mmCIF file with all atom_site columns, C-alpha atoms in Angstrom:
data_model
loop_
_atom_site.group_PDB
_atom_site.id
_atom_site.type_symbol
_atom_site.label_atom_id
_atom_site.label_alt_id
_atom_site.label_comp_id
_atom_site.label_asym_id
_atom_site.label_entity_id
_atom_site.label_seq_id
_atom_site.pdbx_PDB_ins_code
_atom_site.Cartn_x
_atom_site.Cartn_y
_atom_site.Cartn_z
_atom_site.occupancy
_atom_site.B_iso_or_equiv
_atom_site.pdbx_formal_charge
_atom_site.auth_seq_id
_atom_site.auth_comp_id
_atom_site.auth_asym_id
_atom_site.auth_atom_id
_atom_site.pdbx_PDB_model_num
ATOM 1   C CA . UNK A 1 1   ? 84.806  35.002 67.630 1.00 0.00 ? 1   UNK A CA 1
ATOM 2   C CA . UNK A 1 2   ? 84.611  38.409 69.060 1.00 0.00 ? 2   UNK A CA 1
ATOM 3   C CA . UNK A 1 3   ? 81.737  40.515 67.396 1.00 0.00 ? 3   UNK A CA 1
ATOM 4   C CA . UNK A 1 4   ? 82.124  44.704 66.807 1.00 0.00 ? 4   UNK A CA 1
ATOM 5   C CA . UNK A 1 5   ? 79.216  47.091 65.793 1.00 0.00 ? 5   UNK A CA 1
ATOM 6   C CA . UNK A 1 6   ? 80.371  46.083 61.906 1.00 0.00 ? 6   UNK A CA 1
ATOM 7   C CA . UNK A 1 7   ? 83.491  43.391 61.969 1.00 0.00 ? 7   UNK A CA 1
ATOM 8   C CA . UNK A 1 8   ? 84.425  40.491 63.515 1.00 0.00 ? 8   UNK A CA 1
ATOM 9   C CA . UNK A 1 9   ? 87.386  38.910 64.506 1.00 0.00 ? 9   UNK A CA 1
ATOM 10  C CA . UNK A 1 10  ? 87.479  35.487 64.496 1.00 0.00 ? 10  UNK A CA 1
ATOM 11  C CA . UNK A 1 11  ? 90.605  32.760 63.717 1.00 0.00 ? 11  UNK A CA 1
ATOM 12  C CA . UNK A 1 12  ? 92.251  33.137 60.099 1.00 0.00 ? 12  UNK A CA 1
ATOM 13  C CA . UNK A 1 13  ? 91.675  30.506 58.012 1.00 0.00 ? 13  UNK A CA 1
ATOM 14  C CA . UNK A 1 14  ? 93.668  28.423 55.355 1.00 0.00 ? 14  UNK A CA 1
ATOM 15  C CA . UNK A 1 15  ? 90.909  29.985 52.379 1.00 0.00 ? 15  UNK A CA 1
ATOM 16  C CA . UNK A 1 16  ? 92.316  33.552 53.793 1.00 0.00 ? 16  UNK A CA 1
ATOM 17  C CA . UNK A 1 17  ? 95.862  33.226 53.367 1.00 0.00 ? 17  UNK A CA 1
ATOM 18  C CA . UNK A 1 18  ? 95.875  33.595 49.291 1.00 0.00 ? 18  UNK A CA 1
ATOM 19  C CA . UNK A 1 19  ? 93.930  36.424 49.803 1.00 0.00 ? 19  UNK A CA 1
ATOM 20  C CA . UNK A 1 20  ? 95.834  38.600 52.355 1.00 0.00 ? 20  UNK A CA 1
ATOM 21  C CA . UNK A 1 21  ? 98.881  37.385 50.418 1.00 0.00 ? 21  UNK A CA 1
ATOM 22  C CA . UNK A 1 22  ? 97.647  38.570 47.597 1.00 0.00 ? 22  UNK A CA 1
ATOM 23  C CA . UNK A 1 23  ? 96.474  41.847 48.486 1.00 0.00 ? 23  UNK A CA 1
ATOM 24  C CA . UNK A 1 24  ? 98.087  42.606 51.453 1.00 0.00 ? 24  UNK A CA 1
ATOM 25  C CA . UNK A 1 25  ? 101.964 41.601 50.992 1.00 0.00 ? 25  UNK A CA 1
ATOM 26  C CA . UNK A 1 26  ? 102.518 40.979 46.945 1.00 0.00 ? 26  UNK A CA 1
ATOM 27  C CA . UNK A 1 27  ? 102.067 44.905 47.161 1.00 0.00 ? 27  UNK A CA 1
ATOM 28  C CA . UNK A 1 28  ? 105.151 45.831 47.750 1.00 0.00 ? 28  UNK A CA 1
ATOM 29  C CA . UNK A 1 29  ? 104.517 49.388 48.674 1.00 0.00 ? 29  UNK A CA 1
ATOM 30  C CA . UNK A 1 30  ? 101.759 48.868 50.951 1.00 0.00 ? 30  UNK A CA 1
ATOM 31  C CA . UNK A 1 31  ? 103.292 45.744 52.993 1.00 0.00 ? 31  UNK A CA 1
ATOM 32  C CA . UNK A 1 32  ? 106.622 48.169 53.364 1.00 0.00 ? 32  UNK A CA 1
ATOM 33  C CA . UNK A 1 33  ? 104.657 50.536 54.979 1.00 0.00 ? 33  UNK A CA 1
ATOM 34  C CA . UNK A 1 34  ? 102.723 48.409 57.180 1.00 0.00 ? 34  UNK A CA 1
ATOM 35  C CA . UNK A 1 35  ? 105.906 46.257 58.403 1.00 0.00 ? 35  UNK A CA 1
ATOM 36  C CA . UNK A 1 36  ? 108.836 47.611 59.923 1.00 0.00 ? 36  UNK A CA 1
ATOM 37  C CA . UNK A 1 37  ? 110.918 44.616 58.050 1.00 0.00 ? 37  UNK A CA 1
ATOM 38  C CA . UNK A 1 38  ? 112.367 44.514 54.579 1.00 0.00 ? 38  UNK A CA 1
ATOM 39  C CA . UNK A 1 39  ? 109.608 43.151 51.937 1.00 0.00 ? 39  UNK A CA 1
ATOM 40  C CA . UNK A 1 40  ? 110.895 39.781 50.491 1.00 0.00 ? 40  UNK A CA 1
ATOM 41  C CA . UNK A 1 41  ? 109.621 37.456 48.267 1.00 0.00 ? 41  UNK A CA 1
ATOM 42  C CA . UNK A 1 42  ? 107.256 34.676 49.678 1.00 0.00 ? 42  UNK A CA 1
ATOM 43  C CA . UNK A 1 43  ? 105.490 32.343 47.553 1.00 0.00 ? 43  UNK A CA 1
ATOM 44  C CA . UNK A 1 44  ? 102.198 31.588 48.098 1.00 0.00 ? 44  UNK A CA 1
ATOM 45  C CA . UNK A 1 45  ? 101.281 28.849 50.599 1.00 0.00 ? 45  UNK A CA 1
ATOM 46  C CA . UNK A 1 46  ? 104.635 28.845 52.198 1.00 0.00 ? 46  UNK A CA 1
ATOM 47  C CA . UNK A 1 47  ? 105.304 28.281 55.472 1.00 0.00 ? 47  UNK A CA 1
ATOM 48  C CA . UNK A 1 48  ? 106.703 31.157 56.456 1.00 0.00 ? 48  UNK A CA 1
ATOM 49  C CA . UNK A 1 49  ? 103.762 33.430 54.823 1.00 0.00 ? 49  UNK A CA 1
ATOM 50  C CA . UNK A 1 50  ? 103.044 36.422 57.376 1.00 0.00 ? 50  UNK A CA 1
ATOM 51  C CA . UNK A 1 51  ? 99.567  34.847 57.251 1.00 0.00 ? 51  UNK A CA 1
ATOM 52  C CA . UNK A 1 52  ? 99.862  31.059 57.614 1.00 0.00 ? 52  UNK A CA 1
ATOM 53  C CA . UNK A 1 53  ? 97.949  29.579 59.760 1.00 0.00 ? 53  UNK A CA 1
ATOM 54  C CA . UNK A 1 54  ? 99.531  28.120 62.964 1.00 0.00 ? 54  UNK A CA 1
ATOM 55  C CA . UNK A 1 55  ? 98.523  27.421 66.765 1.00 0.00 ? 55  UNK A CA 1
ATOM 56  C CA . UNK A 1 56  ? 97.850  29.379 69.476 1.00 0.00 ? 56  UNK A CA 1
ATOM 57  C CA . UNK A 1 57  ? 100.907 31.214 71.050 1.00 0.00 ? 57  UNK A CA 1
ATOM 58  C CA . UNK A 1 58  ? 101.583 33.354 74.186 1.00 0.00 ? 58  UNK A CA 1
ATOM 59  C CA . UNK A 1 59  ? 103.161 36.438 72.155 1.00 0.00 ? 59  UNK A CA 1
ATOM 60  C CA . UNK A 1 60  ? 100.876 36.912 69.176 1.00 0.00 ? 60  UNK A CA 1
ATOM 61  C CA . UNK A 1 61  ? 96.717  36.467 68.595 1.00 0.00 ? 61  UNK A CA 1
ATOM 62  C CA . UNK A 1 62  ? 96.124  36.618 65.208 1.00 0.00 ? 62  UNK A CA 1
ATOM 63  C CA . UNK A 1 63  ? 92.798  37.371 63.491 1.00 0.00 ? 63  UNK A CA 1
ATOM 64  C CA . UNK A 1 64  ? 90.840  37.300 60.449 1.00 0.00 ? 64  UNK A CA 1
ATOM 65  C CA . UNK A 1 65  ? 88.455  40.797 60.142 1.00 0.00 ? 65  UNK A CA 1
ATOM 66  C CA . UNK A 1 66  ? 85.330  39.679 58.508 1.00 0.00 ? 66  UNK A CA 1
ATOM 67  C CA . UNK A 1 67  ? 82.678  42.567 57.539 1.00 0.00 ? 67  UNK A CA 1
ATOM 68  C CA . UNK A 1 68  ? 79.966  41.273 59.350 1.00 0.00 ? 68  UNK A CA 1
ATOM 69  C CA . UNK A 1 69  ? 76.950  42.362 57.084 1.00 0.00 ? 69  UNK A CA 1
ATOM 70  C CA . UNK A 1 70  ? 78.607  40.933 53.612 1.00 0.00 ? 70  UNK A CA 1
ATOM 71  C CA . UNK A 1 71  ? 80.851  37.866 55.681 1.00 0.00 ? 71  UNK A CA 1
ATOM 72  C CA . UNK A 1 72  ? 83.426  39.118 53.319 1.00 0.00 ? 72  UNK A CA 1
ATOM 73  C CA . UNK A 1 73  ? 87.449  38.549 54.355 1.00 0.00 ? 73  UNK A CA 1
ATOM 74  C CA . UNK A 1 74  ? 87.912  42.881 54.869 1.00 0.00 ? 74  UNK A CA 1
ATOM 75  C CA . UNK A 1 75  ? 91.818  42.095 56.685 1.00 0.00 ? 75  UNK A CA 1
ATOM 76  C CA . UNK A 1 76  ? 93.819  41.294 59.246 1.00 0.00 ? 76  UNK A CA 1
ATOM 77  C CA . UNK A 1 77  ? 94.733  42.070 62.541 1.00 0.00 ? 77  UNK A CA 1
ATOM 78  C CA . UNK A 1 78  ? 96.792  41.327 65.980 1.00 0.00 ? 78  UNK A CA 1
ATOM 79  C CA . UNK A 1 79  ? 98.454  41.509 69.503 1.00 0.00 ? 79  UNK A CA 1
ATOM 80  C CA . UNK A 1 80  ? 101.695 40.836 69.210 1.00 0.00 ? 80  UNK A CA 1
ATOM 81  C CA . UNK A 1 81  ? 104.572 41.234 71.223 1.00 0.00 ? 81  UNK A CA 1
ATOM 82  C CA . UNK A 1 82  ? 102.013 40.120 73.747 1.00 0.00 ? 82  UNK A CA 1
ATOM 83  C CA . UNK A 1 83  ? 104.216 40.978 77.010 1.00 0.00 ? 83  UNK A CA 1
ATOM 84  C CA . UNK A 1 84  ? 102.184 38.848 80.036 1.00 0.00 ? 84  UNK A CA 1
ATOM 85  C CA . UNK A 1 85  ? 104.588 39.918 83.235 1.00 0.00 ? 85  UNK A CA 1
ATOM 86  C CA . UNK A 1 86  ? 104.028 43.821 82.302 1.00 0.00 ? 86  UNK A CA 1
ATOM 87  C CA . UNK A 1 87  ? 100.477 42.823 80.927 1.00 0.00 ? 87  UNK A CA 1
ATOM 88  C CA . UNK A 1 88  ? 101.440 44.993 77.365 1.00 0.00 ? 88  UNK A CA 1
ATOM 89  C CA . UNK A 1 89  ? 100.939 44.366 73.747 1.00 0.00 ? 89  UNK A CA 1
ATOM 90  C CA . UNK A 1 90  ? 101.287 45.898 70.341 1.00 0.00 ? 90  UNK A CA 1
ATOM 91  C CA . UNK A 1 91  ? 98.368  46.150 68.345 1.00 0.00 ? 91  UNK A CA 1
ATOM 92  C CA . UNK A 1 92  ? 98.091  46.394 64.189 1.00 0.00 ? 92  UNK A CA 1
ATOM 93  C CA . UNK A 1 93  ? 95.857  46.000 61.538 1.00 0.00 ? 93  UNK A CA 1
ATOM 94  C CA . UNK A 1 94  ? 95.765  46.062 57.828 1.00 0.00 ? 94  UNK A CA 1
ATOM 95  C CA . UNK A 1 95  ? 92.466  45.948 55.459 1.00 0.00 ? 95  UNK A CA 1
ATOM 96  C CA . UNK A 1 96  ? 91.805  44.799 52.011 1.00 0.00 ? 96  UNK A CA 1
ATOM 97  C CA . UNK A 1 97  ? 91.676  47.724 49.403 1.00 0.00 ? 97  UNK A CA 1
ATOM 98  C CA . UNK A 1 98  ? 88.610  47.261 49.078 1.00 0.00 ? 98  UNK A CA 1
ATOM 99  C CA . UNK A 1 99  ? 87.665  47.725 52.932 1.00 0.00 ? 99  UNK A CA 1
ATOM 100 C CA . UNK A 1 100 ? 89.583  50.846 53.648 1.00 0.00 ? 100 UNK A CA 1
ATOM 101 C CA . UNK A 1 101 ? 87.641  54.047 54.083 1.00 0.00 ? 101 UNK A CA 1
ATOM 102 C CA . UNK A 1 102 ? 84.441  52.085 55.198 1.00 0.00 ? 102 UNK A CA 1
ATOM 103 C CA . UNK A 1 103 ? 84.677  52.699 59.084 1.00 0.00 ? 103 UNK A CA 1
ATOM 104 C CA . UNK A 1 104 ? 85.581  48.999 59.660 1.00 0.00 ? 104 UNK A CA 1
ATOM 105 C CA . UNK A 1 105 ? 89.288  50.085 61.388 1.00 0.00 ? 105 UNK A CA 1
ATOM 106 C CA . UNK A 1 106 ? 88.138  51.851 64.319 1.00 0.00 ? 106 UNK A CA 1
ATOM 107 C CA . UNK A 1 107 ? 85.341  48.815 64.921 1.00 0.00 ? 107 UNK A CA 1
ATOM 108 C CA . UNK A 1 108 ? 88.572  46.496 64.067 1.00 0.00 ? 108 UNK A CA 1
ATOM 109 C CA . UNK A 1 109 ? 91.085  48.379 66.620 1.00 0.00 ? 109 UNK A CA 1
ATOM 110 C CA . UNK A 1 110 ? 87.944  48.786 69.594 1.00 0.00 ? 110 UNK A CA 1
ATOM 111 C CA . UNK A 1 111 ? 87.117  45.150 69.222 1.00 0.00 ? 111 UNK A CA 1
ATOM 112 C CA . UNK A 1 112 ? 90.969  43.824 69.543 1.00 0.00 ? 112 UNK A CA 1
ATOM 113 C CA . UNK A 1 113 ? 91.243  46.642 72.452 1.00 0.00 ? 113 UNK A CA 1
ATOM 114 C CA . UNK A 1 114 ? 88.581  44.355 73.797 1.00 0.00 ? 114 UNK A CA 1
ATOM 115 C CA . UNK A 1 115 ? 90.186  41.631 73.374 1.00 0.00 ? 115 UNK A CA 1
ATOM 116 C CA . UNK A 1 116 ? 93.747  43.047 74.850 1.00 0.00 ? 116 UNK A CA 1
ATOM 117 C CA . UNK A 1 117 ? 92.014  44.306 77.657 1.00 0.00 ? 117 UNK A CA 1
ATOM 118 C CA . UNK A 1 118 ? 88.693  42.341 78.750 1.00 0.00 ? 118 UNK A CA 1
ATOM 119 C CA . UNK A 1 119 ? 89.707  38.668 77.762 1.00 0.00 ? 119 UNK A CA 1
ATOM 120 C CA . UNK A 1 120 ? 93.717  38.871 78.321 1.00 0.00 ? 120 UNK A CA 1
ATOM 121 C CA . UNK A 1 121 ? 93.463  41.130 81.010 1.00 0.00 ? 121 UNK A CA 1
ATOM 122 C CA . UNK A 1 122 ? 96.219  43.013 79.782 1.00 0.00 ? 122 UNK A CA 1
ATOM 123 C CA . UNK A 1 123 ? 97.204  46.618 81.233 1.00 0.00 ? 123 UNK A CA 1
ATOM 124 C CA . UNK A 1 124 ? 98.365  48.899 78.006 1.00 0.00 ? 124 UNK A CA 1
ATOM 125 C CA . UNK A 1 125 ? 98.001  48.709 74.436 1.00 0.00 ? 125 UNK A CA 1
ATOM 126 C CA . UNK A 1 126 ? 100.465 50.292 72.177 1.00 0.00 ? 126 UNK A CA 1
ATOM 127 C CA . UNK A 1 127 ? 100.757 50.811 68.069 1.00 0.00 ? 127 UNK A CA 1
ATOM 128 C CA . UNK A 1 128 ? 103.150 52.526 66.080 1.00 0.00 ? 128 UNK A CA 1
ATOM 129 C CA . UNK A 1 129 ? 102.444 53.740 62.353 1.00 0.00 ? 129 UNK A CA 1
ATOM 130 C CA . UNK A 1 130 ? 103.809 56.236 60.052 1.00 0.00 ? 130 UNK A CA 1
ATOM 131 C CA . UNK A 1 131 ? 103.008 59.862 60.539 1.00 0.00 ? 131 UNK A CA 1
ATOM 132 C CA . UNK A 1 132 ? 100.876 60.109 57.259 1.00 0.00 ? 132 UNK A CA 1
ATOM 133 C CA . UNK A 1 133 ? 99.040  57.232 58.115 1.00 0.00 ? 133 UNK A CA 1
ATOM 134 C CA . UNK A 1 134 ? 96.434  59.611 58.552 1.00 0.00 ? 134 UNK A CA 1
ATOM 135 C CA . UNK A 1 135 ? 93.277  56.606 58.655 1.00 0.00 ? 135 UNK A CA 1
ATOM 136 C CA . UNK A 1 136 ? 95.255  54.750 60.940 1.00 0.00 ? 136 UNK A CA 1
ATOM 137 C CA . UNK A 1 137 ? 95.824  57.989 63.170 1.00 0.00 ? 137 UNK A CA 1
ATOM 138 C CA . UNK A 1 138 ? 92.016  58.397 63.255 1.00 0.00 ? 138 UNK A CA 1
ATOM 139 C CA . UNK A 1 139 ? 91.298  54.487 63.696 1.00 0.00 ? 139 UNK A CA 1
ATOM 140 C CA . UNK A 1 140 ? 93.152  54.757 67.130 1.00 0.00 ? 140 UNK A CA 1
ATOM 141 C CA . UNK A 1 141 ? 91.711  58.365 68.071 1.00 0.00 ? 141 UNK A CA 1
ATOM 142 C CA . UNK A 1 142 ? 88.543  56.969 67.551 1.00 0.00 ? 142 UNK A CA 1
ATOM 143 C CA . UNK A 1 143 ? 89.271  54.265 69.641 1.00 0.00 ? 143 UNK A CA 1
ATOM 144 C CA . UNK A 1 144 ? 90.709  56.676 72.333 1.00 0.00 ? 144 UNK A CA 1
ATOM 145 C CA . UNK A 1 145 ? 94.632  56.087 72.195 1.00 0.00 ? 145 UNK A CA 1
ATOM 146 C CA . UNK A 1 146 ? 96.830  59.230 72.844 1.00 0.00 ? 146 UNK A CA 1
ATOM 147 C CA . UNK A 1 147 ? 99.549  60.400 71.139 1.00 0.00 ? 147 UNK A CA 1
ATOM 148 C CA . UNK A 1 148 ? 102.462 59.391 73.144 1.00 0.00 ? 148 UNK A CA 1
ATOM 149 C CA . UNK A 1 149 ? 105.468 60.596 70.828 1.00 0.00 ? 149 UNK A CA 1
ATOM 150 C CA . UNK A 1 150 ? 107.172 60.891 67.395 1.00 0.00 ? 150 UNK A CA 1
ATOM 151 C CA . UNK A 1 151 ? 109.906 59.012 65.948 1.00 0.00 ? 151 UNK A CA 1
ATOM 152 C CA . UNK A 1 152 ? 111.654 61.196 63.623 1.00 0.00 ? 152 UNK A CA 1
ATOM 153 C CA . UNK A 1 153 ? 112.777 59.609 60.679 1.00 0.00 ? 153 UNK A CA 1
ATOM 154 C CA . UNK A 1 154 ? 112.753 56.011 62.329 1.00 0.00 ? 154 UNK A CA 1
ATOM 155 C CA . UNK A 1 155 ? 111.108 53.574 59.775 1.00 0.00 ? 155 UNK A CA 1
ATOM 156 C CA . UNK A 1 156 ? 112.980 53.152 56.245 1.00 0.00 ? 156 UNK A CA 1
ATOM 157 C CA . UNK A 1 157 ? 109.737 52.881 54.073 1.00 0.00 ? 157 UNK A CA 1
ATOM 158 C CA . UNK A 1 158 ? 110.261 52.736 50.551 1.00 0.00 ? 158 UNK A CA 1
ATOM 159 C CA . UNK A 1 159 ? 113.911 54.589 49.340 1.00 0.00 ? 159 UNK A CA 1
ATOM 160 C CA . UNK A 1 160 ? 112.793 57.121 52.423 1.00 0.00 ? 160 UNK A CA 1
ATOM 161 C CA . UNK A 1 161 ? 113.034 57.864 56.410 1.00 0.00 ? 161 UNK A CA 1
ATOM 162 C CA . UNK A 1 162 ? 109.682 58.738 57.444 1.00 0.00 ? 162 UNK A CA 1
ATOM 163 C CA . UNK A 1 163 ? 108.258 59.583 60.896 1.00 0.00 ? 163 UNK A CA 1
ATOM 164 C CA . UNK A 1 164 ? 106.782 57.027 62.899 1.00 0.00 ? 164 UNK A CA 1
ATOM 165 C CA . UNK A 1 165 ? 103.794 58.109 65.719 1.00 0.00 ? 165 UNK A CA 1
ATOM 166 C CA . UNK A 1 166 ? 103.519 55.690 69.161 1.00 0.00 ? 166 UNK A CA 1
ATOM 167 C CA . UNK A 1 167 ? 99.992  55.668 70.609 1.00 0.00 ? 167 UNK A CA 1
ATOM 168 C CA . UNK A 1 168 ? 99.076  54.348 74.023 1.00 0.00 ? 168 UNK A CA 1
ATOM 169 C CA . UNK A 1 169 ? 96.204  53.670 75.621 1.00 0.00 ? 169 UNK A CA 1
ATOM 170 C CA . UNK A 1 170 ? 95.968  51.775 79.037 1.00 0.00 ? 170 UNK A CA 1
ATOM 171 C CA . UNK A 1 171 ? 92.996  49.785 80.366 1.00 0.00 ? 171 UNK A CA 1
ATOM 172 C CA . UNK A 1 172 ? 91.304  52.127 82.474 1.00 0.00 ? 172 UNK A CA 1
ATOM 173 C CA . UNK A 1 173 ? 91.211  54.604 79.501 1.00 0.00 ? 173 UNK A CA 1
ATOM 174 C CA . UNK A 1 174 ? 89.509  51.933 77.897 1.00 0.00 ? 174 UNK A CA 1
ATOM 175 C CA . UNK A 1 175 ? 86.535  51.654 80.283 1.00 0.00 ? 175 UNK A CA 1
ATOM 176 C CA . UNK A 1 176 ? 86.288  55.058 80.313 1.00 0.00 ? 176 UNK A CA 1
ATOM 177 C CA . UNK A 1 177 ? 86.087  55.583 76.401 1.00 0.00 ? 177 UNK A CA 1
#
Protein backbone atom coordinates (compact mmCIF):
# COMPACT_ATOMS: atom_id res chain seq x y z
CA UNK A 1 0.00 0.00 0.00
CA UNK A 2 1.40 3.38 -0.56
CA UNK A 3 0.17 5.92 2.18
CA UNK A 4 -0.52 10.01 1.24
CA UNK A 5 -1.10 12.83 3.86
CA UNK A 6 -5.11 11.70 3.49
CA UNK A 7 -5.49 8.56 0.85
CA UNK A 8 -4.07 5.53 0.15
CA UNK A 9 -3.53 3.50 -2.64
CA UNK A 10 -3.51 0.10 -2.20
CA UNK A 11 -4.73 -3.07 -4.71
CA UNK A 12 -8.56 -2.91 -5.82
CA UNK A 13 -10.50 -5.39 -4.53
CA UNK A 14 -13.41 -7.72 -5.74
CA UNK A 15 -15.95 -5.72 -2.84
CA UNK A 16 -14.81 -2.43 -4.98
CA UNK A 17 -15.77 -3.30 -8.32
CA UNK A 18 -19.80 -2.88 -7.77
CA UNK A 19 -19.03 0.21 -6.39
CA UNK A 20 -16.83 2.03 -8.97
CA UNK A 21 -19.20 0.38 -11.46
CA UNK A 22 -21.81 1.78 -10.01
CA UNK A 23 -20.79 5.19 -9.51
CA UNK A 24 -18.11 5.65 -11.66
CA UNK A 25 -19.15 4.06 -15.21
CA UNK A 26 -23.23 3.41 -15.04
CA UNK A 27 -22.99 7.36 -15.24
CA UNK A 28 -22.90 7.78 -18.48
CA UNK A 29 -21.93 11.38 -18.56
CA UNK A 30 -19.25 11.27 -16.13
CA UNK A 31 -17.43 7.92 -17.46
CA UNK A 32 -17.60 9.80 -21.14
CA UNK A 33 -15.73 12.42 -19.84
CA UNK A 34 -13.24 10.59 -17.96
CA UNK A 35 -12.49 7.96 -20.92
CA UNK A 36 -11.45 8.82 -24.22
CA UNK A 37 -13.59 5.56 -25.50
CA UNK A 38 -17.24 5.28 -26.37
CA UNK A 39 -19.41 4.39 -23.06
CA UNK A 40 -21.00 0.88 -23.57
CA UNK A 41 -22.97 -1.19 -21.62
CA UNK A 42 -21.18 -3.58 -19.10
CA UNK A 43 -22.98 -5.59 -16.69
CA UNK A 44 -21.93 -5.83 -13.44
CA UNK A 45 -19.28 -8.43 -12.51
CA UNK A 46 -18.22 -8.97 -16.03
CA UNK A 47 -15.08 -9.67 -17.09
CA UNK A 48 -14.36 -7.06 -19.06
CA UNK A 49 -15.55 -4.34 -16.29
CA UNK A 50 -12.95 -1.30 -16.44
CA UNK A 51 -12.52 -2.32 -12.79
CA UNK A 52 -12.16 -6.11 -12.54
CA UNK A 53 -9.73 -7.30 -10.78
CA UNK A 54 -6.79 -9.03 -12.59
CA UNK A 55 -2.87 -9.61 -12.08
CA UNK A 56 -0.11 -7.60 -12.14
CA UNK A 57 0.95 -6.28 -15.65
CA UNK A 58 3.92 -4.31 -17.12
CA UNK A 59 1.64 -1.48 -18.83
CA UNK A 60 -0.96 -0.62 -16.22
CA UNK A 61 -0.89 -0.41 -12.00
CA UNK A 62 -4.15 -0.13 -10.92
CA UNK A 63 -5.35 1.15 -7.53
CA UNK A 64 -8.05 1.42 -5.14
CA UNK A 65 -8.03 5.25 -3.31
CA UNK A 66 -9.15 4.65 0.16
CA UNK A 67 -9.73 7.93 2.45
CA UNK A 68 -7.51 7.05 5.02
CA UNK A 69 -9.30 8.62 8.14
CA UNK A 70 -12.97 6.99 7.28
CA UNK A 71 -11.23 3.59 5.25
CA UNK A 72 -13.98 4.45 2.91
CA UNK A 73 -13.56 3.26 -1.09
CA UNK A 74 -13.18 7.46 -2.29
CA UNK A 75 -11.98 6.05 -6.26
CA UNK A 76 -9.74 4.92 -8.48
CA UNK A 77 -6.64 5.50 -10.00
CA UNK A 78 -3.55 4.41 -12.42
CA UNK A 79 -0.32 4.29 -14.62
CA UNK A 80 -1.10 3.12 -17.63
CA UNK A 81 0.44 3.05 -20.81
CA UNK A 82 3.34 2.31 -18.53
CA UNK A 83 6.22 2.78 -21.31
CA UNK A 84 9.54 0.95 -19.46
CA UNK A 85 12.32 1.60 -22.46
CA UNK A 86 11.44 5.55 -22.38
CA UNK A 87 10.64 5.13 -18.55
CA UNK A 88 6.95 7.17 -19.28
CA UNK A 89 3.46 6.67 -18.14
CA UNK A 90 0.02 8.17 -18.19
CA UNK A 91 -1.51 8.90 -15.07
CA UNK A 92 -5.58 9.23 -14.20
CA UNK A 93 -7.85 9.22 -11.55
CA UNK A 94 -11.50 9.34 -10.90
CA UNK A 95 -13.33 9.77 -7.30
CA UNK A 96 -16.62 8.78 -5.95
CA UNK A 97 -19.22 11.72 -5.88
CA UNK A 98 -19.06 11.75 -2.76
CA UNK A 99 -15.11 12.30 -2.51
CA UNK A 100 -14.74 15.08 -4.97
CA UNK A 101 -14.05 18.54 -3.64
CA UNK A 102 -12.43 17.08 -0.38
CA UNK A 103 -8.63 17.61 -1.31
CA UNK A 104 -8.16 13.80 -1.70
CA UNK A 105 -7.04 14.28 -5.75
CA UNK A 106 -3.98 16.17 -5.36
CA UNK A 107 -2.92 13.60 -2.25
CA UNK A 108 -4.24 10.81 -4.91
CA UNK A 109 -2.12 12.25 -8.05
CA UNK A 110 1.30 13.11 -5.50
CA UNK A 111 1.10 9.65 -4.07
CA UNK A 112 0.84 7.73 -7.68
CA UNK A 113 3.64 10.44 -8.83
CA UNK A 114 5.40 8.58 -6.08
CA UNK A 115 4.77 5.64 -7.16
CA UNK A 116 5.66 6.47 -11.08
CA UNK A 117 8.69 7.95 -10.02
CA UNK A 118 10.30 6.51 -6.64
CA UNK A 119 9.22 2.74 -6.91
CA UNK A 120 9.15 2.31 -10.94
CA UNK A 121 11.82 4.55 -11.45
CA UNK A 122 10.16 6.00 -14.25
CA UNK A 123 11.40 9.39 -15.99
CA UNK A 124 8.00 11.50 -16.98
CA UNK A 125 4.54 11.41 -16.05
CA UNK A 126 1.91 12.62 -18.35
CA UNK A 127 -2.20 13.14 -18.09
CA UNK A 128 -4.56 14.48 -20.38
CA UNK A 129 -8.15 15.84 -19.31
CA UNK A 130 -10.66 18.12 -20.67
CA UNK A 131 -10.10 21.82 -20.53
CA UNK A 132 -13.01 22.44 -17.98
CA UNK A 133 -11.85 19.87 -15.88
CA UNK A 134 -11.05 22.62 -13.77
CA UNK A 135 -10.43 20.14 -10.24
CA UNK A 136 -8.45 17.97 -12.23
CA UNK A 137 -6.37 21.05 -13.63
CA UNK A 138 -5.71 22.05 -9.99
CA UNK A 139 -5.12 18.29 -8.75
CA UNK A 140 -2.01 18.23 -11.13
CA UNK A 141 -0.90 22.00 -10.43
CA UNK A 142 -0.91 21.12 -7.04
CA UNK A 143 1.07 18.31 -7.65
CA UNK A 144 3.48 20.44 -9.84
CA UNK A 145 2.75 19.25 -13.56
CA UNK A 146 3.02 22.00 -16.29
CA UNK A 147 0.90 22.76 -18.87
CA UNK A 148 2.45 21.29 -21.86
CA UNK A 149 -0.32 22.04 -24.62
CA UNK A 150 -3.98 22.11 -25.81
CA UNK A 151 -5.80 19.84 -27.96
CA UNK A 152 -8.39 21.76 -29.65
CA UNK A 153 -11.46 20.05 -30.05
CA UNK A 154 -9.78 16.48 -29.72
CA UNK A 155 -12.02 14.36 -27.34
CA UNK A 156 -15.79 13.70 -28.56
CA UNK A 157 -17.44 13.96 -25.02
CA UNK A 158 -21.00 13.78 -24.97
CA UNK A 159 -22.77 15.06 -28.63
CA UNK A 160 -19.59 17.69 -28.41
CA UNK A 161 -15.69 18.34 -29.37
CA UNK A 162 -14.17 19.71 -26.39
CA UNK A 163 -10.55 20.73 -25.66
CA UNK A 164 -8.31 18.41 -24.14
CA UNK A 165 -5.08 19.90 -21.82
CA UNK A 166 -1.61 17.51 -21.71
CA UNK A 167 0.36 18.02 -18.48
CA UNK A 168 3.89 16.82 -17.91
CA UNK A 169 5.92 16.57 -15.25
CA UNK A 170 9.36 14.70 -15.25
CA UNK A 171 11.15 13.18 -12.24
CA UNK A 172 13.46 15.73 -11.28
CA UNK A 173 10.51 18.22 -11.11
CA UNK A 174 9.22 15.87 -8.79
CA UNK A 175 12.04 16.03 -6.21
CA UNK A 176 12.07 19.43 -6.50
CA UNK A 177 8.22 20.02 -5.79
Amino acid sequence: MLQGAHITLRARHEADVPVLQAELYDDVETRARADSRPWRPVPPGAAHSPYAVSGPSPEVACFSVVETATGELAGEALLWGIDAHNRTAHLGISLRPGHRGRGLAVDTVRVLCHYGFVVLGLHRLQLETLADNTPMLRAAAGAGFTVEGTLRRSAWVYGAFVDEVVLGLLAEEHRQH
